[in-house]
PDB file of N, CA, C and O in Angstrom:
ATOM      1  N   MET A 157       0.832  -1.181   0.000  1.00  0.00           N
ATOM      2  CA  MET A 157       0.000   0.000   0.000  1.00  0.00           C
ATOM      3  C   MET A 157       0.879   1.247   0.000  1.00  0.00           C
ATOM      4  O   MET A 157       1.931   1.271   0.619  1.00  0.00           O
ATOM      5  N   PHE A 158       0.391   2.271  -0.667  1.00  0.00           N
ATOM      6  CA  PHE A 158       1.085   3.551  -0.760  1.00  0.00           C
ATOM      7  C   PHE A 158       0.148   4.621  -0.217  1.00  0.00           C
ATOM      8  O   PHE A 158      -1.024   4.667  -0.582  1.00  0.00           O
ATOM      9  N   THR A 159       0.669   5.454   0.665  1.00  0.00           N
ATOM     10  CA  THR A 159      -0.170   6.402   1.391  1.00  0.00           C
ATOM     11  C   THR A 159       0.262   7.836   1.134  1.00  0.00           C
ATOM     12  O   THR A 159       1.450   8.135   1.114  1.00  0.00           O
ATOM     13  N   ILE A 160      -0.741   8.714   0.964  1.00  0.00           N
ATOM     14  CA  ILE A 160      -0.491  10.148   0.867  1.00  0.00           C
ATOM     15  C   ILE A 160      -0.736  10.742   2.244  1.00  0.00           C
ATOM     16  O   ILE A 160      -1.823  10.595   2.811  1.00  0.00           O
ATOM     17  N   ASN A 161       0.290  11.415   2.779  1.00  0.00           N
ATOM     18  CA  ASN A 161       0.191  12.029   4.093  1.00  0.00           C
ATOM     19  C   ASN A 161       0.429  13.529   3.966  1.00  0.00           C
ATOM     20  O   ASN A 161       1.471  13.950   3.479  1.00  0.00           O
ATOM     21  N   VAL A 162      -0.546  14.322   4.403  1.00  0.00           N
ATOM     22  CA  VAL A 162      -0.392  15.777   4.466  1.00  0.00           C
ATOM     23  C   VAL A 162       0.129  16.080   5.861  1.00  0.00           C
ATOM     24  O   VAL A 162      -0.531  15.781   6.857  1.00  0.00           O
ATOM     25  N   GLU A 163       1.348  16.652   5.942  1.00  0.00           N
ATOM     26  CA  GLU A 163       2.012  16.791   7.243  1.00  0.00           C
ATOM     27  C   GLU A 163       1.307  17.745   8.194  1.00  0.00           C
ATOM     28  O   GLU A 163       1.363  17.546   9.400  1.00  0.00           O
ATOM     29  N   LYS A 164       0.657  18.782   7.705  1.00  0.00           N
ATOM     30  CA  LYS A 164      -0.086  19.718   8.560  1.00  0.00           C
ATOM     31  C   LYS A 164      -1.418  20.006   7.885  1.00  0.00           C
ATOM     32  O   LYS A 164      -1.447  20.445   6.753  1.00  0.00           O
ATOM     33  N   GLU A 165      -2.490  19.783   8.604  1.00  0.00           N
ATOM     34  CA  GLU A 165      -3.817  20.040   8.048  1.00  0.00           C
ATOM     35  C   GLU A 165      -4.220  21.474   8.370  1.00  0.00           C
ATOM     36  O   GLU A 165      -4.729  21.758   9.451  1.00  0.00           O
ATOM     37  N   CYS A 166      -3.990  22.370   7.421  1.00  0.00           N
ATOM     38  CA  CYS A 166      -4.390  23.766   7.607  1.00  0.00           C
ATOM     39  C   CYS A 166      -5.910  23.860   7.481  1.00  0.00           C
ATOM     40  O   CYS A 166      -6.588  22.903   7.109  1.00  0.00           O
ATOM     41  N   GLY A 167      -6.446  25.035   7.779  1.00  0.00           N
ATOM     42  CA  GLY A 167      -7.891  25.244   7.714  1.00  0.00           C
ATOM     43  C   GLY A 167      -8.465  24.966   6.339  1.00  0.00           C
ATOM     44  O   GLY A 167      -9.541  24.372   6.215  1.00  0.00           O
ATOM     45  N   CYS A 168      -7.764  25.396   5.290  1.00  0.00           N
ATOM     46  CA  CYS A 168      -8.246  25.150   3.923  1.00  0.00           C
ATOM     47  C   CYS A 168      -8.326  23.655   3.636  1.00  0.00           C
ATOM     48  O   CYS A 168      -9.280  23.187   3.025  1.00  0.00           O
ATOM     49  N   PHE A 169      -7.320  22.904   4.093  1.00  0.00           N
ATOM     50  CA  PHE A 169      -7.337  21.455   3.870  1.00  0.00           C
ATOM     51  C   PHE A 169      -8.509  20.817   4.611  1.00  0.00           C
ATOM     52  O   PHE A 169      -9.224  19.983   4.059  1.00  0.00           O
ATOM     53  N   LYS A 170      -8.715  21.222   5.857  1.00  0.00           N
ATOM     54  CA  LYS A 170      -9.803  20.646   6.655  1.00  0.00           C
ATOM     55  C   LYS A 170     -11.167  20.915   6.035  1.00  0.00           C
ATOM     56  O   LYS A 170     -12.070  20.098   6.158  1.00  0.00           O
ATOM     57  N   ARG A 171     -11.321  22.062   5.370  1.00  0.00           N
ATOM     58  CA  ARG A 171     -12.596  22.401   4.736  1.00  0.00           C
ATOM     59  C   ARG A 171     -12.749  21.766   3.351  1.00  0.00           C
ATOM     60  O   ARG A 171     -13.832  21.781   2.777  1.00  0.00           O
ATOM     61  N   SER A 172     -11.667  21.220   2.815  1.00  0.00           N
ATOM     62  CA  SER A 172     -11.717  20.633   1.474  1.00  0.00           C
ATOM     63  C   SER A 172     -12.274  19.206   1.528  1.00  0.00           C
ATOM     64  O   SER A 172     -12.481  18.644   2.603  1.00  0.00           O
ATOM     65  N   ALA A 173     -12.470  18.659   0.349  1.00  0.00           N
ATOM     66  CA  ALA A 173     -12.947  17.270   0.240  1.00  0.00           C
ATOM     67  C   ALA A 173     -11.800  16.268   0.286  1.00  0.00           C
ATOM     68  O   ALA A 173     -12.025  15.059   0.243  1.00  0.00           O
ATOM     69  N   PHE A 174     -10.548  16.763   0.405  1.00  0.00           N
ATOM     70  CA  PHE A 174      -9.403  15.870   0.435  1.00  0.00           C
ATOM     71  C   PHE A 174      -9.341  15.089   1.740  1.00  0.00           C
ATOM     72  O   PHE A 174      -9.777  15.569   2.786  1.00  0.00           O
ATOM     73  N   GLU A 175      -8.767  13.897   1.647  1.00  0.00           N
ATOM     74  CA  GLU A 175      -8.628  13.003   2.800  1.00  0.00           C
ATOM     75  C   GLU A 175      -7.140  12.810   3.093  1.00  0.00           C
ATOM     76  O   GLU A 175      -6.362  12.540   2.182  1.00  0.00           O
ATOM     77  N   ASN A 176      -6.762  12.974   4.354  1.00  0.00           N
ATOM     78  CA  ASN A 176      -5.379  12.737   4.752  1.00  0.00           C
ATOM     79  C   ASN A 176      -5.170  11.243   4.969  1.00  0.00           C
ATOM     80  O   ASN A 176      -6.097  10.514   5.327  1.00  0.00           O
ATOM     81  N   ASN A 177      -3.943  10.789   4.755  1.00  0.00           N
ATOM     82  CA  ASN A 177      -3.552   9.390   4.949  1.00  0.00           C
ATOM     83  C   ASN A 177      -4.363   8.423   4.076  1.00  0.00           C
ATOM     84  O   ASN A 177      -4.691   7.327   4.494  1.00  0.00           O
ATOM     85  N   LYS A 178      -4.658   8.859   2.873  1.00  0.00           N
ATOM     86  CA  LYS A 178      -5.387   8.010   1.926  1.00  0.00           C
ATOM     87  C   LYS A 178      -4.410   7.029   1.296  1.00  0.00           C
ATOM     88  O   LYS A 178      -3.307   7.395   0.904  1.00  0.00           O
ATOM     89  N   SER A 179      -4.809   5.770   1.194  1.00  0.00           N
ATOM     90  CA  SER A 179      -3.944   4.708   0.687  1.00  0.00           C
ATOM     91  C   SER A 179      -4.374   4.254  -0.702  1.00  0.00           C
ATOM     92  O   SER A 179      -5.553   4.292  -1.043  1.00  0.00           O
ATOM     93  N   PHE A 180      -3.380   3.810  -1.472  1.00  0.00           N
ATOM     94  CA  PHE A 180      -3.584   3.336  -2.836  1.00  0.00           C
ATOM     95  C   PHE A 180      -2.836   2.025  -3.018  1.00  0.00           C
ATOM     96  O   PHE A 180      -1.799   1.802  -2.415  1.00  0.00           O
ATOM     97  N   GLU A 181      -3.343   1.170  -3.896  1.00  0.00           N
ATOM     98  CA  GLU A 181      -2.683  -0.097  -4.220  1.00  0.00           C
ATOM     99  C   GLU A 181      -1.445   0.135  -5.070  1.00  0.00           C
ATOM    100  O   GLU A 181      -0.456  -0.571  -4.958  1.00  0.00           O
ATOM    101  N   SER A 182      -1.494   1.145  -5.919  1.00  0.00           N
ATOM    102  CA  SER A 182      -0.429   1.402  -6.890  1.00  0.00           C
ATOM    103  C   SER A 182       0.329   2.680  -6.530  1.00  0.00           C
ATOM    104  O   SER A 182      -0.281   3.697  -6.189  1.00  0.00           O
ATOM    105  N   LYS A 183       1.656   2.619  -6.637  1.00  0.00           N
ATOM    106  CA  LYS A 183       2.467   3.807  -6.382  1.00  0.00           C
ATOM    107  C   LYS A 183       2.171   4.890  -7.418  1.00  0.00           C
ATOM    108  O   LYS A 183       2.117   6.075  -7.082  1.00  0.00           O
ATOM    109  N   ASP A 184       1.961   4.486  -8.663  1.00  0.00           N
ATOM    110  CA  ASP A 184       1.636   5.455  -9.716  1.00  0.00           C
ATOM    111  C   ASP A 184       0.338   6.196  -9.408  1.00  0.00           C
ATOM    112  O   ASP A 184       0.250   7.413  -9.598  1.00  0.00           O
ATOM    113  N   ASP A 185      -0.676   5.461  -8.928  1.00  0.00           N
ATOM    114  CA  ASP A 185      -1.945   6.107  -8.572  1.00  0.00           C
ATOM    115  C   ASP A 185      -1.763   7.088  -7.418  1.00  0.00           C
ATOM    116  O   ASP A 185      -2.321   8.185  -7.432  1.00  0.00           O
ATOM    117  N   ALA A 186      -0.980   6.692  -6.421  1.00  0.00           N
ATOM    118  CA  ALA A 186      -0.731   7.569  -5.270  1.00  0.00           C
ATOM    119  C   ALA A 186       0.025   8.824  -5.703  1.00  0.00           C
ATOM    120  O   ALA A 186      -0.315   9.937  -5.289  1.00  0.00           O
ATOM    121  N   LEU A 187       1.042   8.663  -6.538  1.00  0.00           N
ATOM    122  CA  LEU A 187       1.814   9.811  -7.025  1.00  0.00           C
ATOM    123  C   LEU A 187       0.949  10.751  -7.863  1.00  0.00           C
ATOM    124  O   LEU A 187       1.025  11.974  -7.714  1.00  0.00           O
ATOM    125  N   MET A 188       0.123  10.180  -8.720  1.00  0.00           N
ATOM    126  CA  MET A 188      -0.745  11.003  -9.555  1.00  0.00           C
ATOM    127  C   MET A 188      -1.727  11.800  -8.686  1.00  0.00           C
ATOM    128  O   MET A 188      -1.920  13.003  -8.888  1.00  0.00           O
ATOM    129  N   GLN A 189      -2.327  11.140  -7.698  1.00  0.00           N
ATOM    130  CA  GLN A 189      -3.272  11.832  -6.817  1.00  0.00           C
ATOM    131  C   GLN A 189      -2.563  12.893  -5.977  1.00  0.00           C
ATOM    132  O   GLN A 189      -3.085  13.991  -5.792  1.00  0.00           O
ATOM    133  N   ALA A 190      -1.366  12.602  -5.489  1.00  0.00           N
ATOM    134  CA  ALA A 190      -0.617  13.573  -4.690  1.00  0.00           C
ATOM    135  C   ALA A 190      -0.282  14.811  -5.512  1.00  0.00           C
ATOM    136  O   ALA A 190      -0.380  15.941  -5.014  1.00  0.00           O
ATOM    137  N   LYS A 191       0.109  14.626  -6.757  1.00  0.00           N
ATOM    138  CA  LYS A 191       0.419  15.769  -7.627  1.00  0.00           C
ATOM    139  C   LYS A 191      -0.840  16.577  -7.934  1.00  0.00           C
ATOM    140  O   LYS A 191      -0.798  17.811  -7.980  1.00  0.00           O
ATOM    141  N   LEU A 192      -1.970  15.902  -8.135  1.00  0.00           N
ATOM    142  CA  LEU A 192      -3.236  16.612  -8.346  1.00  0.00           C
ATOM    143  C   LEU A 192      -3.597  17.430  -7.107  1.00  0.00           C
ATOM    144  O   LEU A 192      -4.020  18.591  -7.220  1.00  0.00           O
ATOM    145  N   MET A 193      -3.422  16.826  -5.935  1.00  0.00           N
ATOM    146  CA  MET A 193      -3.707  17.535  -4.684  1.00  0.00           C
ATOM    147  C   MET A 193      -2.789  18.744  -4.531  1.00  0.00           C
ATOM    148  O   MET A 193      -3.241  19.847  -4.196  1.00  0.00           O
ATOM    149  N   GLU A 194      -1.487  18.532  -4.757  1.00  0.00           N
ATOM    150  CA  GLU A 194      -0.495  19.608  -4.643  1.00  0.00           C
ATOM    151  C   GLU A 194      -0.884  20.786  -5.545  1.00  0.00           C
ATOM    152  O   GLU A 194      -0.922  21.941  -5.089  1.00  0.00           O
ATOM    153  N   ASN A 195      -1.179  20.498  -6.803  1.00  0.00           N
ATOM    154  CA  ASN A 195      -1.543  21.558  -7.745  1.00  0.00           C
ATOM    155  C   ASN A 195      -2.823  22.272  -7.320  1.00  0.00           C
ATOM    156  O   ASN A 195      -2.891  23.502  -7.345  1.00  0.00           O
ATOM    157  N   HIS A 196      -3.840  21.515  -6.944  1.00  0.00           N
ATOM    158  CA  HIS A 196      -5.108  22.115  -6.526  1.00  0.00           C
ATOM    159  C   HIS A 196      -4.911  22.996  -5.291  1.00  0.00           C
ATOM    160  O   HIS A 196      -5.391  24.134  -5.253  1.00  0.00           O
ATOM    161  N   MET A 197      -4.208  22.491  -4.293  1.00  0.00           N
ATOM    162  CA  MET A 197      -4.023  23.245  -3.054  1.00  0.00           C
ATOM    163  C   MET A 197      -3.207  24.512  -3.294  1.00  0.00           C
ATOM    164  O   MET A 197      -3.509  25.562  -2.713  1.00  0.00           O
ATOM    165  N   ASN A 198      -2.195  24.434  -4.141  1.00  0.00           N
ATOM    166  CA  ASN A 198      -1.383  25.620  -4.433  1.00  0.00           C
ATOM    167  C   ASN A 198      -2.143  26.663  -5.253  1.00  0.00           C
ATOM    168  O   ASN A 198      -1.875  27.851  -5.137  1.00  0.00           O
ATOM    169  N   GLN A 199      -3.111  26.228  -6.058  1.00  0.00           N
ATOM    170  CA  GLN A 199      -3.851  27.160  -6.906  1.00  0.00           C
ATOM    171  C   GLN A 199      -5.150  27.650  -6.275  1.00  0.00           C
ATOM    172  O   GLN A 199      -5.532  28.801  -6.472  1.00  0.00           O
ATOM    173  N   LYS A 200      -5.832  26.802  -5.504  1.00  0.00           N
ATOM    174  CA  LYS A 200      -7.184  27.118  -5.055  1.00  0.00           C
ATOM    175  C   LYS A 200      -7.301  27.480  -3.569  1.00  0.00           C
ATOM    176  O   LYS A 200      -8.293  28.070  -3.166  1.00  0.00           O
ATOM    177  N   PHE A 201      -6.317  27.094  -2.765  1.00  0.00           N
ATOM    178  CA  PHE A 201      -6.389  27.423  -1.341  1.00  0.00           C
ATOM    179  C   PHE A 201      -6.011  28.886  -1.138  1.00  0.00           C
ATOM    180  O   PHE A 201      -5.733  29.609  -2.092  1.00  0.00           O
ATOM    181  N   CYS A 202      -5.954  29.360   0.083  1.00  0.00           N
ATOM    182  CA  CYS A 202      -5.850  30.786   0.416  1.00  0.00           C
ATOM    183  C   CYS A 202      -4.513  31.445   0.087  1.00  0.00           C
ATOM    184  O   CYS A 202      -4.370  32.639   0.284  1.00  0.00           O
ATOM    185  N   GLN A 203      -3.564  30.711  -0.394  1.00  0.00           N
ATOM    186  CA  GLN A 203      -2.259  31.240  -0.803  1.00  0.00           C
ATOM    187  C   GLN A 203      -1.331  31.613   0.353  1.00  0.00           C
ATOM    188  O   GLN A 203      -0.326  32.271   0.156  1.00  0.00           O
ATOM    189  N   LYS A 204      -1.647  31.193   1.569  1.00  0.00           N
ATOM    190  CA  LYS A 204      -0.748  31.440   2.700  1.00  0.00           C
ATOM    191  C   LYS A 204       0.281  30.329   2.849  1.00  0.00           C
ATOM    192  O   LYS A 204       1.243  30.481   3.582  1.00  0.00           O
ATOM    193  N   HIS A 205       0.051  29.196   2.163  1.00  0.00           N
ATOM    194  CA  HIS A 205       0.947  28.049   2.277  1.00  0.00           C
ATOM    195  C   HIS A 205       1.447  27.619   0.908  1.00  0.00           C
ATOM    196  O   HIS A 205       0.815  27.862  -0.105  1.00  0.00           O
ATOM    197  N   LEU A 206       2.579  26.934   0.937  1.00  0.00           N
ATOM    198  CA  LEU A 206       3.122  26.288  -0.253  1.00  0.00           C
ATOM    199  C   LEU A 206       3.105  24.790   0.017  1.00  0.00           C
ATOM    200  O   LEU A 206       3.620  24.327   1.042  1.00  0.00           O
ATOM    201  N   PHE A 207       2.482  24.029  -0.862  1.00  0.00           N
ATOM    202  CA  PHE A 207       2.354  22.581  -0.718  1.00  0.00           C
ATOM    203  C   PHE A 207       3.287  21.902  -1.712  1.00  0.00           C
ATOM    204  O   PHE A 207       3.307  22.249  -2.892  1.00  0.00           O
ATOM    205  N   THR A 208       4.047  20.907  -1.227  1.00  0.00           N
ATOM    206  CA  THR A 208       4.998  20.195  -2.068  1.00  0.00           C
ATOM    207  C   THR A 208       4.902  18.697  -1.793  1.00  0.00           C
ATOM    208  O   THR A 208       5.086  18.270  -0.653  1.00  0.00           O
ATOM    209  N   ALA A 209       4.625  17.913  -2.834  1.00  0.00           N
ATOM    210  CA  ALA A 209       4.547  16.457  -2.701  1.00  0.00           C
ATOM    211  C   ALA A 209       5.926  15.855  -2.942  1.00  0.00           C
ATOM    212  O   ALA A 209       6.580  16.161  -3.942  1.00  0.00           O
ATOM    213  N   VAL A 210       6.380  15.018  -1.988  1.00  0.00           N
ATOM    214  CA  VAL A 210       7.673  14.352  -2.114  1.00  0.00           C
ATOM    215  C   VAL A 210       7.522  12.878  -1.753  1.00  0.00           C
ATOM    216  O   VAL A 210       6.766  12.520  -0.853  1.00  0.00           O
ATOM    217  N   GLU A 211       8.255  12.034  -2.467  1.00  0.00           N
ATOM    218  CA  GLU A 211       8.242  10.600  -2.177  1.00  0.00           C
ATOM    219  C   GLU A 211       9.046  10.318  -0.916  1.00  0.00           C
ATOM    220  O   GLU A 211      10.099  10.908  -0.699  1.00  0.00           O
ATOM    221  N   ASP A 212       8.533   9.409  -0.095  1.00  0.00           N
ATOM    222  CA  ASP A 212       9.201   9.001   1.139  1.00  0.00           C
ATOM    223  C   ASP A 212       8.966   7.505   1.315  1.00  0.00           C
ATOM    224  O   ASP A 212       8.080   7.091   2.059  1.00  0.00           O
ATOM    225  N   GLY A 213       9.729   6.703   0.572  1.00  0.00           N
ATOM    226  CA  GLY A 213       9.525   5.248   0.612  1.00  0.00           C
ATOM    227  C   GLY A 213       8.196   4.882  -0.019  1.00  0.00           C
ATOM    228  O   GLY A 213       7.915   5.246  -1.155  1.00  0.00           O
ATOM    229  N   ASP A 214       7.357   4.171   0.732  1.00  0.00           N
ATOM    230  CA  ASP A 214       6.034   3.786   0.241  1.00  0.00           C
ATOM    231  C   ASP A 214       4.996   4.876   0.480  1.00  0.00           C
ATOM    232  O   ASP A 214       3.810   4.679   0.226  1.00  0.00           O
ATOM    233  N   ASN A 215       5.433   6.016   0.994  1.00  0.00           N
ATOM    234  CA  ASN A 215       4.524   7.119   1.265  1.00  0.00           C
ATOM    235  C   ASN A 215       4.865   8.307   0.389  1.00  0.00           C
ATOM    236  O   ASN A 215       5.991   8.465  -0.056  1.00  0.00           O
ATOM    237  N   ILE A 216       3.867   9.130   0.155  1.00  0.00           N
ATOM    238  CA  ILE A 216       4.074  10.420  -0.488  1.00  0.00           C
ATOM    239  C   ILE A 216       3.648  11.447   0.548  1.00  0.00           C
ATOM    240  O   ILE A 216       2.505  11.433   1.022  1.00  0.00           O
ATOM    241  N   LYS A 217       4.589  12.278   0.939  1.00  0.00           N
ATOM    242  CA  LYS A 217       4.318  13.291   1.943  1.00  0.00           C
ATOM    243  C   LYS A 217       4.059  14.613   1.236  1.00  0.00           C
ATOM    244  O   LYS A 217       4.798  14.996   0.331  1.00  0.00           O
ATOM    245  N   ILE A 218       2.995  15.288   1.628  1.00  0.00           N
ATOM    246  CA  ILE A 218       2.748  16.634   1.127  1.00  0.00           C
ATOM    247  C   ILE A 218       3.183  17.587   2.227  1.00  0.00           C
ATOM    248  O   ILE A 218       2.555  17.664   3.290  1.00  0.00           O
ATOM    249  N   LYS A 219       4.300  18.257   1.965  1.00  0.00           N
ATOM    250  CA  LYS A 219       4.853  19.204   2.926  1.00  0.00           C
ATOM    251  C   LYS A 219       4.089  20.512   2.838  1.00  0.00           C
ATOM    252  O   LYS A 219       3.650  20.915   1.758  1.00  0.00           O
ATOM    253  N   VAL A 220       3.969  21.176   3.982  1.00  0.00           N
ATOM    254  CA  VAL A 220       3.230  22.430   4.072  1.00  0.00           C
ATOM    255  C   VAL A 220       4.139  23.473   4.698  1.00  0.00           C
ATOM    256  O   VAL A 220       4.634  23.281   5.804  1.00  0.00           O
ATOM    257  N   GLU A 221       4.373  24.547   3.964  1.00  0.00           N
ATOM    258  CA  GLU A 221       5.213  25.632   4.469  1.00  0.00           C
ATOM    259  C   GLU A 221       4.461  26.946   4.344  1.00  0.00           C
ATOM    260  O   GLU A 221       3.712  27.143   3.389  1.00  0.00           O
ATOM    261  N   MET A 222       4.696  27.864   5.284  1.00  0.00           N
ATOM    262  CA  MET A 222       4.144  29.206   5.180  1.00  0.00           C
ATOM    263  C   MET A 222       4.889  29.936   4.073  1.00  0.00           C
ATOM    264  O   MET A 222       6.109  29.836   3.977  1.00  0.00           O
ATOM    265  N   LYS A 223       4.162  30.659   3.238  1.00  0.00           N
ATOM    266  CA  LYS A 223       4.811  31.499   2.233  1.00  0.00           C
ATOM    267  C   LYS A 223       5.370  32.721   2.949  1.00  0.00           C
ATOM    268  O   LYS A 223       4.707  33.275   3.845  1.00  0.00           O
ATOM    269  N   PRO A 224       6.575  33.158   2.607  1.00  0.00           N
ATOM    270  CA  PRO A 224       7.200  34.295   3.297  1.00  0.00           C
ATOM    271  C   PRO A 224       6.333  35.542   3.343  1.00  0.00           C
ATOM    272  O   PRO A 224       6.249  36.201   4.367  1.00  0.00           O
ATOM    273  N   GLN A 225       5.638  35.871   2.268  1.00  0.00           N
ATOM    274  CA  GLN A 225       4.820  37.071   2.248  1.00  0.00           C
ATOM    275  C   GLN A 225       3.539  36.910   3.052  1.00  0.00           C
ATOM    276  O   GLN A 225       2.814  37.862   3.249  1.00  0.00           O
ATOM    277  N   ALA A 226       3.256  35.710   3.529  1.00  0.00           N
ATOM    278  CA  ALA A 226       2.014  35.444   4.259  1.00  0.00           C
ATOM    279  C   ALA A 226       2.271  35.222   5.743  1.00  0.00           C
ATOM    280  O   ALA A 226       1.473  34.598   6.412  1.00  0.00           O
ATOM    281  N   THR A 227       3.354  35.737   6.275  1.00  0.00           N
ATOM    282  CA  THR A 227       3.686  35.455   7.664  1.00  0.00           C
ATOM    283  C   THR A 227       2.786  36.188   8.653  1.00  0.00           C
ATOM    284  O   THR A 227       2.645  35.760   9.779  1.00  0.00           O
ATOM    285  N   SER A 228       2.172  37.277   8.274  1.00  0.00           N
ATOM    286  CA  SER A 228       1.280  37.973   9.205  1.00  0.00           C
ATOM    287  C   SER A 228      -0.141  37.454   9.047  1.00  0.00           C
ATOM    288  O   SER A 228      -0.529  36.989   7.987  1.00  0.00           O
ATOM    289  N   GLY A 229      -0.919  37.515  10.095  1.00  0.00           N
ATOM    290  CA  GLY A 229      -2.317  37.120  10.023  1.00  0.00           C
ATOM    291  C   GLY A 229      -2.582  35.670  10.356  1.00  0.00           C
ATOM    292  O   GLY A 229      -3.710  35.243  10.260  1.00  0.00           O
ATOM    293  N   GLY A 230      -1.589  34.912  10.752  1.00  0.00           N
ATOM    294  CA  GLY A 230      -1.819  33.524  11.160  1.00  0.00           C
ATOM    295  C   GLY A 230      -2.089  32.602   9.993  1.00  0.00           C
ATOM    296  O   GLY A 230      -1.911  32.946   8.835  1.00  0.00           O
ATOM    297  N   CYS A 231      -2.543  31.453  10.324  1.00  0.00           N
ATOM    298  CA  CYS A 231      -2.830  30.419   9.339  1.00  0.00           C
ATOM    299  C   CYS A 231      -4.125  30.730   8.603  1.00  0.00           C
ATOM    300  O   CYS A 231      -4.876  31.614   8.994  1.00  0.00           O
ATOM    301  N   CYS A 232      -4.396  30.002   7.551  1.00  0.00           N
ATOM    302  CA  CYS A 232      -5.639  30.207   6.797  1.00  0.00           C
ATOM    303  C   CYS A 232      -6.840  29.971   7.720  1.00  0.00           C
ATOM    304  O   CYS A 232      -6.813  29.142   8.597  1.00  0.00           O
ATOM    305  N   GLY A 233      -7.841  30.743   7.549  1.00  0.00           N
ATOM    306  CA  GLY A 233      -9.019  30.645   8.395  1.00  0.00           C
ATOM    307  C   GLY A 233      -8.842  31.311   9.738  1.00  0.00           C
ATOM    308  O   GLY A 233      -9.686  31.231  10.606  1.00  0.00           O
ATOM    309  N   GLY A 234      -7.699  31.997   9.947  1.00  0.00           N
ATOM    310  CA  GLY A 234      -7.475  32.717  11.185  1.00  0.00           C
ATOM    311  C   GLY A 234      -7.018  31.842  12.343  1.00  0.00           C
ATOM    312  O   GLY A 234      -6.757  32.332  13.422  1.00  0.00           O
ATOM    313  N   GLY A 235      -6.914  30.522  12.105  1.00  0.00           N
ATOM    314  CA  GLY A 235      -6.491  29.611  13.171  1.00  0.00           C
ATOM    315  C   GLY A 235      -5.034  29.261  13.058  1.00  0.00           C
ATOM    316  O   GLY A 235      -4.255  29.961  12.442  1.00  0.00           O
ATOM    317  N   HIS A 236      -4.671  28.159  13.654  1.00  0.00           N
ATOM    318  CA  HIS A 236      -3.290  27.686  13.600  1.00  0.00           C
ATOM    319  C   HIS A 236      -3.248  26.388  12.826  1.00  0.00           C
ATOM    320  O   HIS A 236      -4.179  25.596  12.880  1.00  0.00           O
ATOM    321  N   CYS A 237      -2.169  26.176  12.104  1.00  0.00           N
ATOM    322  CA  CYS A 237      -1.998  24.896  11.421  1.00  0.00           C
ATOM    323  C   CYS A 237      -1.711  23.826  12.460  1.00  0.00           C
ATOM    324  O   CYS A 237      -0.980  24.062  13.414  1.00  0.00           O
ATOM    325  N   SER A 238      -2.320  22.682  12.288  1.00  0.00           N
ATOM    326  CA  SER A 238      -2.080  21.589  13.249  1.00  0.00           C
ATOM    327  C   SER A 238      -1.407  20.440  12.574  1.00  0.00           C
ATOM    328  O   SER A 238      -1.272  20.378  11.395  1.00  0.00           O
TER     329      SER A 238
END
């Protein structure tokens, strides 16, 4: 099994239809879904974070970083990233 793990669930992610720790039978399917998620989150979410999908063994981790220009005002939705 191959799993997509989003390291920090920001407010935008929690409000989305995406599922964290979703597993796939095929590595290709997991990679394709992770790249789709990465692109969607970078284009459609609030723009306070940068999402990057990276392979980590049998897992694909989606890293979440604050964008430098978005350091004021807290996390998306006014809360904190968890």
